XYZ file of N, CA, C and O in Angstrom:
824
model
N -5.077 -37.244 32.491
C -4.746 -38.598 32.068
C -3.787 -39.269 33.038
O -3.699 -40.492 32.931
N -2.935 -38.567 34.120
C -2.182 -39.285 34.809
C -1.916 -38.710 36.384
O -1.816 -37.554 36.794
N -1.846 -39.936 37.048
C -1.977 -39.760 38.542
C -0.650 -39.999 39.261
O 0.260 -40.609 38.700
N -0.541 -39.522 40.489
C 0.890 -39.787 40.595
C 0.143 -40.340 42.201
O -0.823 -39.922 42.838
N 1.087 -41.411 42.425
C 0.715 -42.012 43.966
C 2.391 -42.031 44.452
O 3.454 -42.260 43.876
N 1.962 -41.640 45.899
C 3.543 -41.586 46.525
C 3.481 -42.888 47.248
O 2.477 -43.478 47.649
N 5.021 -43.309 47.365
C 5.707 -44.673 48.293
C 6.696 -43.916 48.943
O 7.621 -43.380 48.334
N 6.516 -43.845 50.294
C 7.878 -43.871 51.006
C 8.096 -44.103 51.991
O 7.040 -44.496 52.486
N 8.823 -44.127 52.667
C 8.830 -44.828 54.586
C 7.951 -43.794 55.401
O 7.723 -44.141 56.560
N 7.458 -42.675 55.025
C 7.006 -41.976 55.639
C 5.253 -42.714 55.348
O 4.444 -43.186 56.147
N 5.209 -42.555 54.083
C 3.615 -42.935 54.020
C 3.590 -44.238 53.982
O 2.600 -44.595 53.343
N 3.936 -44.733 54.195
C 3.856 -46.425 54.327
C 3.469 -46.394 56.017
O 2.404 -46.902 56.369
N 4.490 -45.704 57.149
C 3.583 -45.968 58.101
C 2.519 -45.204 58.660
O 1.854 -45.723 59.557
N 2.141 -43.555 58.102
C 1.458 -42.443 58.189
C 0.024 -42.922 57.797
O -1.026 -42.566 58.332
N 0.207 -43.953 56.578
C -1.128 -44.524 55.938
C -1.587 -45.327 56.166
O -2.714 -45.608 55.759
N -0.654 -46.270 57.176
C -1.583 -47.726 57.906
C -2.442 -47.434 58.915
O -2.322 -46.852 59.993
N -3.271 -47.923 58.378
C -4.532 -48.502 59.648
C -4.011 -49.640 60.702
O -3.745 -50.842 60.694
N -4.018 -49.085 61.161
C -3.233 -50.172 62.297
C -4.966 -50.913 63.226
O -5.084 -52.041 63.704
N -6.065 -49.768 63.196
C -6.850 -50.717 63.578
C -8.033 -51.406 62.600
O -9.217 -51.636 62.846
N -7.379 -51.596 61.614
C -8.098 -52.475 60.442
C -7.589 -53.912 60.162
O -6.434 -54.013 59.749
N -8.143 -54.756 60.297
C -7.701 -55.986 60.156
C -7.190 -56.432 61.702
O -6.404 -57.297 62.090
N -7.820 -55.664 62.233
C -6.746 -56.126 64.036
C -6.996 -57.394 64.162
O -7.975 -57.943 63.656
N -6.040 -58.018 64.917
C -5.757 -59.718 65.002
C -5.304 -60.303 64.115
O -5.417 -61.523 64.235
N -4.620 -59.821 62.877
C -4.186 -60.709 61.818
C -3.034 -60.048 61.488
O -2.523 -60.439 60.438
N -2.423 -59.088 62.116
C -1.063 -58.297 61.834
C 0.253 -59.523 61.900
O 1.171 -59.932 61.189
N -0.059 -59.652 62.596
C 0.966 -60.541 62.886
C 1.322 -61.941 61.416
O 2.383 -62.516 61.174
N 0.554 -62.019 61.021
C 0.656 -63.146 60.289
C -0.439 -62.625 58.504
O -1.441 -63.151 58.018
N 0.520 -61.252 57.974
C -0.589 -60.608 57.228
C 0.278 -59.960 56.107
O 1.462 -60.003 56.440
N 0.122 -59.469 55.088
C 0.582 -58.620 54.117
C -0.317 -57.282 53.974
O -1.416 -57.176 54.518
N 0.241 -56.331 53.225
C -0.649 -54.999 53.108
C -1.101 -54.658 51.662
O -0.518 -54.968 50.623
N -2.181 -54.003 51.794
C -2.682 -53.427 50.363
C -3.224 -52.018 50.244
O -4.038 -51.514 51.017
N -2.711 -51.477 49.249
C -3.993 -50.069 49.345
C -4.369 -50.576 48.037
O -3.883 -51.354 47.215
N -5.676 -49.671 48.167
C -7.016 -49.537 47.241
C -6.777 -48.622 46.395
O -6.463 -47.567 46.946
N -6.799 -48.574 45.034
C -6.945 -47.066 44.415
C -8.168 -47.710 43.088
O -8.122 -48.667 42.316
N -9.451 -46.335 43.413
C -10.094 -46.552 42.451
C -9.939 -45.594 41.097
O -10.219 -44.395 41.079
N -9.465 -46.321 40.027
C -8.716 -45.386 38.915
C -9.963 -46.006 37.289
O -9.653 -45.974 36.098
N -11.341 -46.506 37.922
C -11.883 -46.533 36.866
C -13.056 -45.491 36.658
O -14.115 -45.557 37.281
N -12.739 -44.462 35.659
C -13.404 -43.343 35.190
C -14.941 -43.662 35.397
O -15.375 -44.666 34.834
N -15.600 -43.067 35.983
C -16.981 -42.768 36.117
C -17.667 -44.044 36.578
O -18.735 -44.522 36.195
N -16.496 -44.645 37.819
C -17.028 -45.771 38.775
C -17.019 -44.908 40.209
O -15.914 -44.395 40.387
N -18.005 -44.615 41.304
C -18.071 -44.526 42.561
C -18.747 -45.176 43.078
O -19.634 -45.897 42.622
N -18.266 -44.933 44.588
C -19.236 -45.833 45.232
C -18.379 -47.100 45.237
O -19.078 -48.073 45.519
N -17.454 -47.324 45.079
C -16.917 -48.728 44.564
C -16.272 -49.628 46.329
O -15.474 -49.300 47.207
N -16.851 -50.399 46.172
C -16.447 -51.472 47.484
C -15.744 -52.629 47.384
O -15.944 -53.260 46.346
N -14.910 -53.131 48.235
C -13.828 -53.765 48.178
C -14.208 -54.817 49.118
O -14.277 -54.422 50.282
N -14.519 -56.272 48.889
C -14.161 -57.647 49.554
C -13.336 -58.393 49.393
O -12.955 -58.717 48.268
N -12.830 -58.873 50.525
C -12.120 -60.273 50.862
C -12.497 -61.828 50.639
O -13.134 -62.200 51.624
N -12.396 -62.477 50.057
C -13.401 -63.933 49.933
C -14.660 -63.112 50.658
O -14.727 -63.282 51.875
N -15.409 -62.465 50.213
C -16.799 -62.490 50.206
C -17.349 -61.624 51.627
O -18.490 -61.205 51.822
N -16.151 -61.509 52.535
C -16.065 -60.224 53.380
C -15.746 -58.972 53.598
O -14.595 -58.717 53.951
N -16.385 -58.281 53.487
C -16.224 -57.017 53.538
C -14.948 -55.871 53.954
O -14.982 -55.266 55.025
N -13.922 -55.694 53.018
C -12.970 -54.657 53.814
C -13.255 -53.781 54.612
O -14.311 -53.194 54.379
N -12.681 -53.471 55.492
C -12.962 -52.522 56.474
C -12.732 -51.236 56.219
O -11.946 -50.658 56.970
N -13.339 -50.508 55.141
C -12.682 -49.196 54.700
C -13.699 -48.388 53.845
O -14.693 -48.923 53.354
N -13.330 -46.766 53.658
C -14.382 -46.327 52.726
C -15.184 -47.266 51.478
O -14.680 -48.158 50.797
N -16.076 -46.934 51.450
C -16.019 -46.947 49.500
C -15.680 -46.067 49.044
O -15.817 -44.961 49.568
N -15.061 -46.287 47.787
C -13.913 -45.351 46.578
C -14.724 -44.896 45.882
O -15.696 -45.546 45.498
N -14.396 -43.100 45.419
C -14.786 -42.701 44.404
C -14.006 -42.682 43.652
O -12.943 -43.103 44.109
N -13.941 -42.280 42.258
C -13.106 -42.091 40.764
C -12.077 -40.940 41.731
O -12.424 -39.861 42.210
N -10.984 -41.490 41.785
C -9.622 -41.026 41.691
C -9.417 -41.066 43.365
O -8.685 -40.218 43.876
N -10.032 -41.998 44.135
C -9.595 -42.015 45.568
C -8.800 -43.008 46.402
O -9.277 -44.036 45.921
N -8.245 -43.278 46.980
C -7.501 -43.969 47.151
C -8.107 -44.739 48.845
O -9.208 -44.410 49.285
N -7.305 -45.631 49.520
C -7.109 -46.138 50.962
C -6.314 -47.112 51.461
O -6.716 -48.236 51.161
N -4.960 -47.073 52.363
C -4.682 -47.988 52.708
C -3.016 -47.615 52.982
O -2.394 -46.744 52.374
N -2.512 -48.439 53.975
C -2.544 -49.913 53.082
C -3.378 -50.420 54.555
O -3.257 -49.919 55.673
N -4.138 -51.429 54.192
C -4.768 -52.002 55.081
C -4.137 -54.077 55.213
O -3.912 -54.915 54.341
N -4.084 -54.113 56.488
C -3.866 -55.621 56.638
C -4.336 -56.456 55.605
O -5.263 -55.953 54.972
N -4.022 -57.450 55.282
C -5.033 -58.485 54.685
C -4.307 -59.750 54.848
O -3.086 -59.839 54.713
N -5.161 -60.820 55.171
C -4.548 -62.267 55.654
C -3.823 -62.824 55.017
O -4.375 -62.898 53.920
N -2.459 -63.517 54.942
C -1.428 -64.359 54.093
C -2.254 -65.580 53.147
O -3.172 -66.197 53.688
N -1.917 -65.847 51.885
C -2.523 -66.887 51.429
C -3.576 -66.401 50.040
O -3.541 -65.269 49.559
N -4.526 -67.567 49.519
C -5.220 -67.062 48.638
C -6.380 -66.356 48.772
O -7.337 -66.698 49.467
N -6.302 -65.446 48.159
C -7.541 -64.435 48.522
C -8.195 -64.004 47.204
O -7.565 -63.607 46.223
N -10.228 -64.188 47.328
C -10.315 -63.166 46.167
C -11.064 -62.246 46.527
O -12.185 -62.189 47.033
N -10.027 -61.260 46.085
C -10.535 -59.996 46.480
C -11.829 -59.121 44.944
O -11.372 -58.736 43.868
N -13.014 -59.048 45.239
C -13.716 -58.463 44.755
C -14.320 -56.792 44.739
O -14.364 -56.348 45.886
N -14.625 -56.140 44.044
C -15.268 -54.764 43.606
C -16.462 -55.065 43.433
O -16.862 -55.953 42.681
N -17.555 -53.898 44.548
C -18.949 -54.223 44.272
C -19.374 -52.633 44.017
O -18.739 -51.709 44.524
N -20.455 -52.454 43.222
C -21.772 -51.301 43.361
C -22.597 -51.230 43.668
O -23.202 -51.539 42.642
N -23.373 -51.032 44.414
C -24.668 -51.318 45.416
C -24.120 -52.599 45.171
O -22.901 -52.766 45.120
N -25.174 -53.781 44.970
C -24.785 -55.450 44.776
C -24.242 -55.855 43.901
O -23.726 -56.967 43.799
N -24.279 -54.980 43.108
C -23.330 -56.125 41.696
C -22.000 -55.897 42.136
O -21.516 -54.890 42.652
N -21.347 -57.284 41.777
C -20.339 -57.549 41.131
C -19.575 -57.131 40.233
O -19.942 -57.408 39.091
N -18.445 -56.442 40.355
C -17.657 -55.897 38.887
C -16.580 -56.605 38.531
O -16.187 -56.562 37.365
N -15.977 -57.318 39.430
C -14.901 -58.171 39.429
C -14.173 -59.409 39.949
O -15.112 -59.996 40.487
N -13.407 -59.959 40.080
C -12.943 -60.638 41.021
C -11.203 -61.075 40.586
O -10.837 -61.711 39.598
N -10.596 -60.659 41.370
C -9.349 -61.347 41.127
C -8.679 -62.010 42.069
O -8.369 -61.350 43.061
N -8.294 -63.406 42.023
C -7.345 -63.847 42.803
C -6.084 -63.757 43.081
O -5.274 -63.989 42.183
N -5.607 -63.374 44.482
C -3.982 -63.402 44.594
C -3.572 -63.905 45.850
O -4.297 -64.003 46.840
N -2.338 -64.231 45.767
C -1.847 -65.032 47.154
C -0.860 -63.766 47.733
O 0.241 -63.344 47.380
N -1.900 -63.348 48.891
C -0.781 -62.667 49.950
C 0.472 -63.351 50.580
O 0.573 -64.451 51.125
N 1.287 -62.488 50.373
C 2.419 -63.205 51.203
C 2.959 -62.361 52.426
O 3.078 -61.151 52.232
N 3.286 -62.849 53.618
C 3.742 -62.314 54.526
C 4.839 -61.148 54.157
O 5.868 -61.119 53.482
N 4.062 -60.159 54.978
C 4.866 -58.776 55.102
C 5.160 -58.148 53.808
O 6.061 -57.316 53.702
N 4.475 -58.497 52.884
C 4.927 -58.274 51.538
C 3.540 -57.195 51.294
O 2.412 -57.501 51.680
N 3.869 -55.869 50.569
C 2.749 -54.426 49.997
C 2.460 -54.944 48.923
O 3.265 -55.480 48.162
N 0.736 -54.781 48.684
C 0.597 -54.642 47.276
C -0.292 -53.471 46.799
O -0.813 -52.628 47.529
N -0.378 -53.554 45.485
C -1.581 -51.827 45.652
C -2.105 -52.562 44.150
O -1.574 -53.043 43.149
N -3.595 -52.301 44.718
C -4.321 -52.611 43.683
C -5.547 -51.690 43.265
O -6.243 -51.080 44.077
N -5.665 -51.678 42.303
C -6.171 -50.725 41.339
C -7.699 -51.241 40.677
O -7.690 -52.410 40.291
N -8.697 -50.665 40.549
C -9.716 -50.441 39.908
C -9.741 -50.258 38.693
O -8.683 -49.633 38.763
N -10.066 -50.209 37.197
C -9.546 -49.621 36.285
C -10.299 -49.985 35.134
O -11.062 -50.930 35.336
N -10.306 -49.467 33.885
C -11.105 -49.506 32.965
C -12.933 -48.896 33.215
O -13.406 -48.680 34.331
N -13.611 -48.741 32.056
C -14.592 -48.007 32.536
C -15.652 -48.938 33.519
O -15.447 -50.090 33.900
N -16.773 -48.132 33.790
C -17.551 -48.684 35.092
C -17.786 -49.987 34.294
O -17.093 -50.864 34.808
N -18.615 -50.549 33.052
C -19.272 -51.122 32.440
C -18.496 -52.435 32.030
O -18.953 -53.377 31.383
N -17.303 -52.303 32.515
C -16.013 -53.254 31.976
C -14.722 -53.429 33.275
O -13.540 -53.619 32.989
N -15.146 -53.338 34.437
C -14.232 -52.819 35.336
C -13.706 -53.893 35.882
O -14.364 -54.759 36.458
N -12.278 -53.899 35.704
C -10.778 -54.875 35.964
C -10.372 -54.448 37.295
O -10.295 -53.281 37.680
N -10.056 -55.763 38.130
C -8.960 -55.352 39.268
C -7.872 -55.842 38.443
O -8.118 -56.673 37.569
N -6.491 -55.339 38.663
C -5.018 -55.577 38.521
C -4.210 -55.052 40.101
O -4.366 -54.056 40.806
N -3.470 -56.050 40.187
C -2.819 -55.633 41.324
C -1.470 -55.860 41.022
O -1.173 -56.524 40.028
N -0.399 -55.264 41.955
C 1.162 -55.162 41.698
C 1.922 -55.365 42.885
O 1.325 -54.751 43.769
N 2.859 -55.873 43.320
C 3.590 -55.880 44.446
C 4.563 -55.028 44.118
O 5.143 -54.770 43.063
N 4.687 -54.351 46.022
C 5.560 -52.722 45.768
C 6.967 -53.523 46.385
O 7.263 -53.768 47.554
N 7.513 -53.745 45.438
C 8.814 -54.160 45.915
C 9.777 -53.328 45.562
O 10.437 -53.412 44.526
N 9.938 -52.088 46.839
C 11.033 -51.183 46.539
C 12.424 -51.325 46.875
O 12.707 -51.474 48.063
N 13.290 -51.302 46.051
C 15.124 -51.279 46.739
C 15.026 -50.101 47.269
O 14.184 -49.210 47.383
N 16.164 -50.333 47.583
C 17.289 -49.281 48.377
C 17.412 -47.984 47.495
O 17.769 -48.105 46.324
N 17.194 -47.034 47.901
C 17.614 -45.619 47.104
C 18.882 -45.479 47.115
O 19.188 -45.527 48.306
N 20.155 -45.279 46.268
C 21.495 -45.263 46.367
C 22.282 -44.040 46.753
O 23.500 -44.008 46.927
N 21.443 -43.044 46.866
C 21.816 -41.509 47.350
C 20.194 -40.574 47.377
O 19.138 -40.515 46.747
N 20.865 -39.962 48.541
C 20.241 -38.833 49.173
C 19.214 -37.717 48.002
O 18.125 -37.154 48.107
N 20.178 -37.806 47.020
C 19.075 -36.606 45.809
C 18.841 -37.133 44.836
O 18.810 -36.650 43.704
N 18.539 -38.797 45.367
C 17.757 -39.501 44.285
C 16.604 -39.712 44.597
O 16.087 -39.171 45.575
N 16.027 -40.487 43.870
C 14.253 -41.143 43.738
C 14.190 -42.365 42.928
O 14.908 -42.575 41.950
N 13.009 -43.413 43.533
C 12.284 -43.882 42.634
C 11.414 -43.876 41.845
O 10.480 -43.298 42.400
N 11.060 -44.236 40.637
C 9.537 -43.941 40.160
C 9.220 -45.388 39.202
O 9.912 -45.961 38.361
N 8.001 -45.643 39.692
C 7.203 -46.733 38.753
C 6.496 -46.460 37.945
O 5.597 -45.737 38.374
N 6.411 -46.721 36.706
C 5.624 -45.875 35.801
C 4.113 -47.355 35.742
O 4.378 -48.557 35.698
N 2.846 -46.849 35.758
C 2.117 -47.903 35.326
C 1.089 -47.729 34.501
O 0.545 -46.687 34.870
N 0.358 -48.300 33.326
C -0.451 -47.541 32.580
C -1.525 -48.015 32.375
O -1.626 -48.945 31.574
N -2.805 -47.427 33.149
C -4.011 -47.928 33.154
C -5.134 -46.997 32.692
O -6.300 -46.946 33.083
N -4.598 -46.389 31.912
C -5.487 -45.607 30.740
C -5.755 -46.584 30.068
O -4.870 -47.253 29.536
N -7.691 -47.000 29.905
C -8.026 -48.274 29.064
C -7.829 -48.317 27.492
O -7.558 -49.242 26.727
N -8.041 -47.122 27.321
C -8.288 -47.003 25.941
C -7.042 -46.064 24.981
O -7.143 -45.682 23.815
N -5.831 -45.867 25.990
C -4.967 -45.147 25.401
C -4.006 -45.938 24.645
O -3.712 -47.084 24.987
N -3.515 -45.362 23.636
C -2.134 -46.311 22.974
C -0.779 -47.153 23.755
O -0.734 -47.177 24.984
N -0.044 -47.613 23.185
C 1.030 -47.974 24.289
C 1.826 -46.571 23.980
O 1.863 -45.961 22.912
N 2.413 -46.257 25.148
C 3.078 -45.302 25.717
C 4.993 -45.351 25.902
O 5.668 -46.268 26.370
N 5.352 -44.320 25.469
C 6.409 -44.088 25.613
C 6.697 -42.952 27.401
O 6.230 -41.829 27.596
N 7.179 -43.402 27.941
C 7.656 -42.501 29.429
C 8.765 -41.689 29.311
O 9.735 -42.243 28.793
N 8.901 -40.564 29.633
C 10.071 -39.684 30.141
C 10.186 -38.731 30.661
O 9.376 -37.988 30.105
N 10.784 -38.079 31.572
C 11.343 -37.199 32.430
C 11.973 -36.094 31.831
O 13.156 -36.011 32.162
N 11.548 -35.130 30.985
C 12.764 -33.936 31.028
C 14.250 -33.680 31.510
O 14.489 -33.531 32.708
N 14.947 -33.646 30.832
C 16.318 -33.661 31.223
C 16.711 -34.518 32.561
O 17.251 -33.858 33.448
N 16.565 -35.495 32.735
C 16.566 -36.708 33.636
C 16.901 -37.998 33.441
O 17.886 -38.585 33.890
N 15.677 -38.592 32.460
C 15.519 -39.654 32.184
C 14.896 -39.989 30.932
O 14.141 -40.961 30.889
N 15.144 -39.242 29.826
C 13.889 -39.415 28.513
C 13.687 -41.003 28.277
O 13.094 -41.378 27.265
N 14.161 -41.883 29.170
C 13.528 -43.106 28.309
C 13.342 -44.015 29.261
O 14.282 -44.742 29.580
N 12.155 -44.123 29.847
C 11.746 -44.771 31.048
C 10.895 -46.065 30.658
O 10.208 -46.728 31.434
N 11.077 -46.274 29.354
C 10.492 -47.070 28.645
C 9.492 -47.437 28.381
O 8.800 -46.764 29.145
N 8.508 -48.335 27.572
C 7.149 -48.428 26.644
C 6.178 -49.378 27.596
O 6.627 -50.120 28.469
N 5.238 -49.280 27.384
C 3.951 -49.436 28.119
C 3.072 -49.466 27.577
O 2.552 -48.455 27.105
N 2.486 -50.932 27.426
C 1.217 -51.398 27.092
C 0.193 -51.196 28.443
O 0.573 -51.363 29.602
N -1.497 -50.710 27.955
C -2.411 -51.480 28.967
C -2.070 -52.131 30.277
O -2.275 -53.325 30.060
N -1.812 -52.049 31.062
C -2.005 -52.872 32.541
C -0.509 -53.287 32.796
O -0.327 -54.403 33.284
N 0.460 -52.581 32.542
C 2.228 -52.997 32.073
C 2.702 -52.107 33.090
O 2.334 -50.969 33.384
N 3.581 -52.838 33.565
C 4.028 -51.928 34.853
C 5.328 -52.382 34.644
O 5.717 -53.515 34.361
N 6.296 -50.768 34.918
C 7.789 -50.890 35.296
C 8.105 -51.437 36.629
O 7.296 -51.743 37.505
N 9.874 -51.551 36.676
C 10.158 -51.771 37.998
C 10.465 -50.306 38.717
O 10.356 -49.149 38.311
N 10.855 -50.833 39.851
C 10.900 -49.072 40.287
C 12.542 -48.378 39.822
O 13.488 -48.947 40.367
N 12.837 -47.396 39.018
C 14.010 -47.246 38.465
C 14.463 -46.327 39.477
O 13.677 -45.996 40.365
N 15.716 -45.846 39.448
C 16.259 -44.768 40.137
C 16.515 -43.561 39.037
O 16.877 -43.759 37.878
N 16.297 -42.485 39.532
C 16.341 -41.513 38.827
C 17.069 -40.103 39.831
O 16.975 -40.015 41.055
N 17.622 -39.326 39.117
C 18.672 -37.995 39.762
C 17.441 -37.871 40.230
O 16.502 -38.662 40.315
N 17.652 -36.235 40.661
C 16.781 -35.352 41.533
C 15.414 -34.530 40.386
O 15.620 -33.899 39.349
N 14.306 -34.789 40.936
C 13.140 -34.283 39.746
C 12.976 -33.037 40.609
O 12.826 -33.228 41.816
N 12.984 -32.064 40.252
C 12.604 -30.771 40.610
C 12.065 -29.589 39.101
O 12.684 -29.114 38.148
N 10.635 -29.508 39.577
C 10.090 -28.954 38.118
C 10.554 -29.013 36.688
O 10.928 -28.020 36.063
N 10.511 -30.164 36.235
C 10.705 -31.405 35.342
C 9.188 -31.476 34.800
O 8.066 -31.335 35.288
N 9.624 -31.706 33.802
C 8.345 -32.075 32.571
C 8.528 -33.745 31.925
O 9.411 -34.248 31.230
N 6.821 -34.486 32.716
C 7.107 -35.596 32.894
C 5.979 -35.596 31.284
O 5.027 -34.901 30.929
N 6.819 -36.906 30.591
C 5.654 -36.863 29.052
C 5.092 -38.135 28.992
O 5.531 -39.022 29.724
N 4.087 -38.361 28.139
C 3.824 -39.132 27.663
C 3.497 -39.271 26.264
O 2.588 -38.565 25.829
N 4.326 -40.379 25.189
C 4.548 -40.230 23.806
C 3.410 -41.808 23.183
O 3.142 -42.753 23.925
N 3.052 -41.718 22.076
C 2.512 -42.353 21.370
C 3.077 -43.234 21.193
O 3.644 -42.771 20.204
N 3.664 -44.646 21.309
C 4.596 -45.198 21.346
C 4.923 -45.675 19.599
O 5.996 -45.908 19.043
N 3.533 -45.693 19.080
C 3.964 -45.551 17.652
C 4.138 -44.715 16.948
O 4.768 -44.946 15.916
N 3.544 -43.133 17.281
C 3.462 -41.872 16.175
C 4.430 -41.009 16.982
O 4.582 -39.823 16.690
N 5.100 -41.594 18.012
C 5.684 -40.586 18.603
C 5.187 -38.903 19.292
O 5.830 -38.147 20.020
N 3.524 -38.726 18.584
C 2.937 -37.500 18.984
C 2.656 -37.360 20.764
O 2.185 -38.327 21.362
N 2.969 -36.175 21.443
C 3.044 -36.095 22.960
C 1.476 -36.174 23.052
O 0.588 -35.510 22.518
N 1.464 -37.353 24.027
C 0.157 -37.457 24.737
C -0.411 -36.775 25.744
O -1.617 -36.539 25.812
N 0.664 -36.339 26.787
C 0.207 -35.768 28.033
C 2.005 -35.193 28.851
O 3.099 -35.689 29.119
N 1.349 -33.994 28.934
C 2.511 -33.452 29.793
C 2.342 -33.050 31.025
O 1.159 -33.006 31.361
N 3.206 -32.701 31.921
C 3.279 -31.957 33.189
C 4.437 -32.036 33.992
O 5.180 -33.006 34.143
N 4.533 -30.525 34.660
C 5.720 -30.657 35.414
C 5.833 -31.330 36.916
O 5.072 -30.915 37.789
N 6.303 -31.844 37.062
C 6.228 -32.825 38.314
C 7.675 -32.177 38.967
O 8.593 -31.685 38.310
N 7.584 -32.367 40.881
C 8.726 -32.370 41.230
C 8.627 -33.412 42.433
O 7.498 -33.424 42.924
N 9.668 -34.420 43.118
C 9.444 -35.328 43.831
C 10.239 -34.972 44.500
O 11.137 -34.199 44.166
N 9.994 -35.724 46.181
C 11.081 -35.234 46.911
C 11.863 -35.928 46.968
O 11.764 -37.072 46.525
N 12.960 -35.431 47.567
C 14.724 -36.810 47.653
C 14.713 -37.857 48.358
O 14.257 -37.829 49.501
N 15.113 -38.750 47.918
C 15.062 -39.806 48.644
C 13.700 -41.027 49.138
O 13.838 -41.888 50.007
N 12.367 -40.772 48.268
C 11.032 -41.577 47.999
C 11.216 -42.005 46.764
O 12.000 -41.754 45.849
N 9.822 -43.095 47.041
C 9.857 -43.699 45.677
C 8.209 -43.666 45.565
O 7.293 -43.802 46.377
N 8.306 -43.394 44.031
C 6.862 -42.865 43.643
C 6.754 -43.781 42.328
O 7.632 -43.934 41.478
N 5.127 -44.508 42.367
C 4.449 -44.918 41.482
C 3.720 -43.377 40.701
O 3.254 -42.431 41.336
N 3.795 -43.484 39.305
C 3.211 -42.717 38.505
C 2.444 -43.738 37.625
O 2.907 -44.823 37.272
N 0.942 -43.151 37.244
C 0.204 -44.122 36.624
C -0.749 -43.189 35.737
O -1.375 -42.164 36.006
N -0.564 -44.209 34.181
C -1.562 -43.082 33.733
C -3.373 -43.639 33.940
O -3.630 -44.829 34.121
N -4.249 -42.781 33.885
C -5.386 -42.771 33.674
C -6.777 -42.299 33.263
O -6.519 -41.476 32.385
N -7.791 -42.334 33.362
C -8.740 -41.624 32.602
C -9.332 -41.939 31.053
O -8.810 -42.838 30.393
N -10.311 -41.246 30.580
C -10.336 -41.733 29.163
C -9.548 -40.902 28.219
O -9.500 -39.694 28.451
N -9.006 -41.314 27.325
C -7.989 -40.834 25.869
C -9.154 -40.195 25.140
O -10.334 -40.533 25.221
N -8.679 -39.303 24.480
C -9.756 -38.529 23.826
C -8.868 -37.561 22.649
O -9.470 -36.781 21.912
């Protein structure tokens, strides 16, 4: 039910395509791709009606961050020819965003988020964004094992800011029913010092 995607100065420049989008760096913002809608592959990514320069996505794959031009853009999801989506957003210079695939094939949403990370305030800390794109799961309660138990509630397509949190080292990350309180999903997670990590849930609830 939940995916964890890393942010940090390391993969921010380890993961650019530097020859994707060539000629528009200069005057461009970035995006990665993550396809997080259950039993969608194959999934392709356009620009106003041009083609990204990048794999097609299977269920749980990711790419990027790749250039994309400043200004309004709609960026679309295709399968062979159809159409699954379209959402509009205005890139802004030098500014990350990461956008997501989501809900099942038959119903499939883009949502996108801008990664606007602060400053980490010490060395054996971290960030983490919690985001929840499990379609069909309840709203969600977040927490960290002896860390952080209250990373707070989460509807559908609801995204935190990025919080700071001590040091996660084999930590049991939960997820609670936000009304019955019953644990939805566990696991021990450990992050390294000093990144900041989006955590997102997904998949179907069952």
């Amino acid at each position: 039910l939940a995916g964890t995607f890393l942010f940090s100065g390391m993969f921010l420049s380890s993961c650019l395509n530097d020859d994707v989008g060539s000629g528009i760096s200069d005057q461009s913002g970035l995006m990665v791709f993550i396809n997080a809608s259950p039993g969608t592959n194959g999934l392709k990514f356009y620009a106003d009606n041009n083609p990204i320069y990048m794999p097609s996505l299977d269920y749980n794959q990711y790419y990027g961050y790749v250039y994309q031009r400043i200004g309004n853009t709609d960026f679309t999801a295709r399968t062979g020819g159809t159409n699954l989506d379209t959402l509009s957003l205005n890139i802004e210079l030098d500014q990350f965003y990461s956008m997501f695939a989501v809900n099942t094939a038959e119903n499939l949403e883009l949502v996108a988020y801008e990664d606007n990370i602060p400053s980490i305030s010490g060395s054996s800390k971290n960030l983490i964004r919690f985001i929840h794109l499990s379609h069909n799961a309840p709203s969600v309660k977040v927490g960290i094992e002896g860390i952080n138990e209250n990373l707070g509630t989460y509807h559908f397509k609801q995204s935190s800011s990025f919080i700071e949190t001590n040091r996660v080292f084999n930590k049991k990350l939960f997820l609670l029913n936000a009304e019955t309180n019953d644990t939805i999903f566990t696991k021990n997670i450990s992050l390294t010092d000093g990144r900041a990590y989006t955590i997102f849930s997904e998949g179907i609830y069952e």
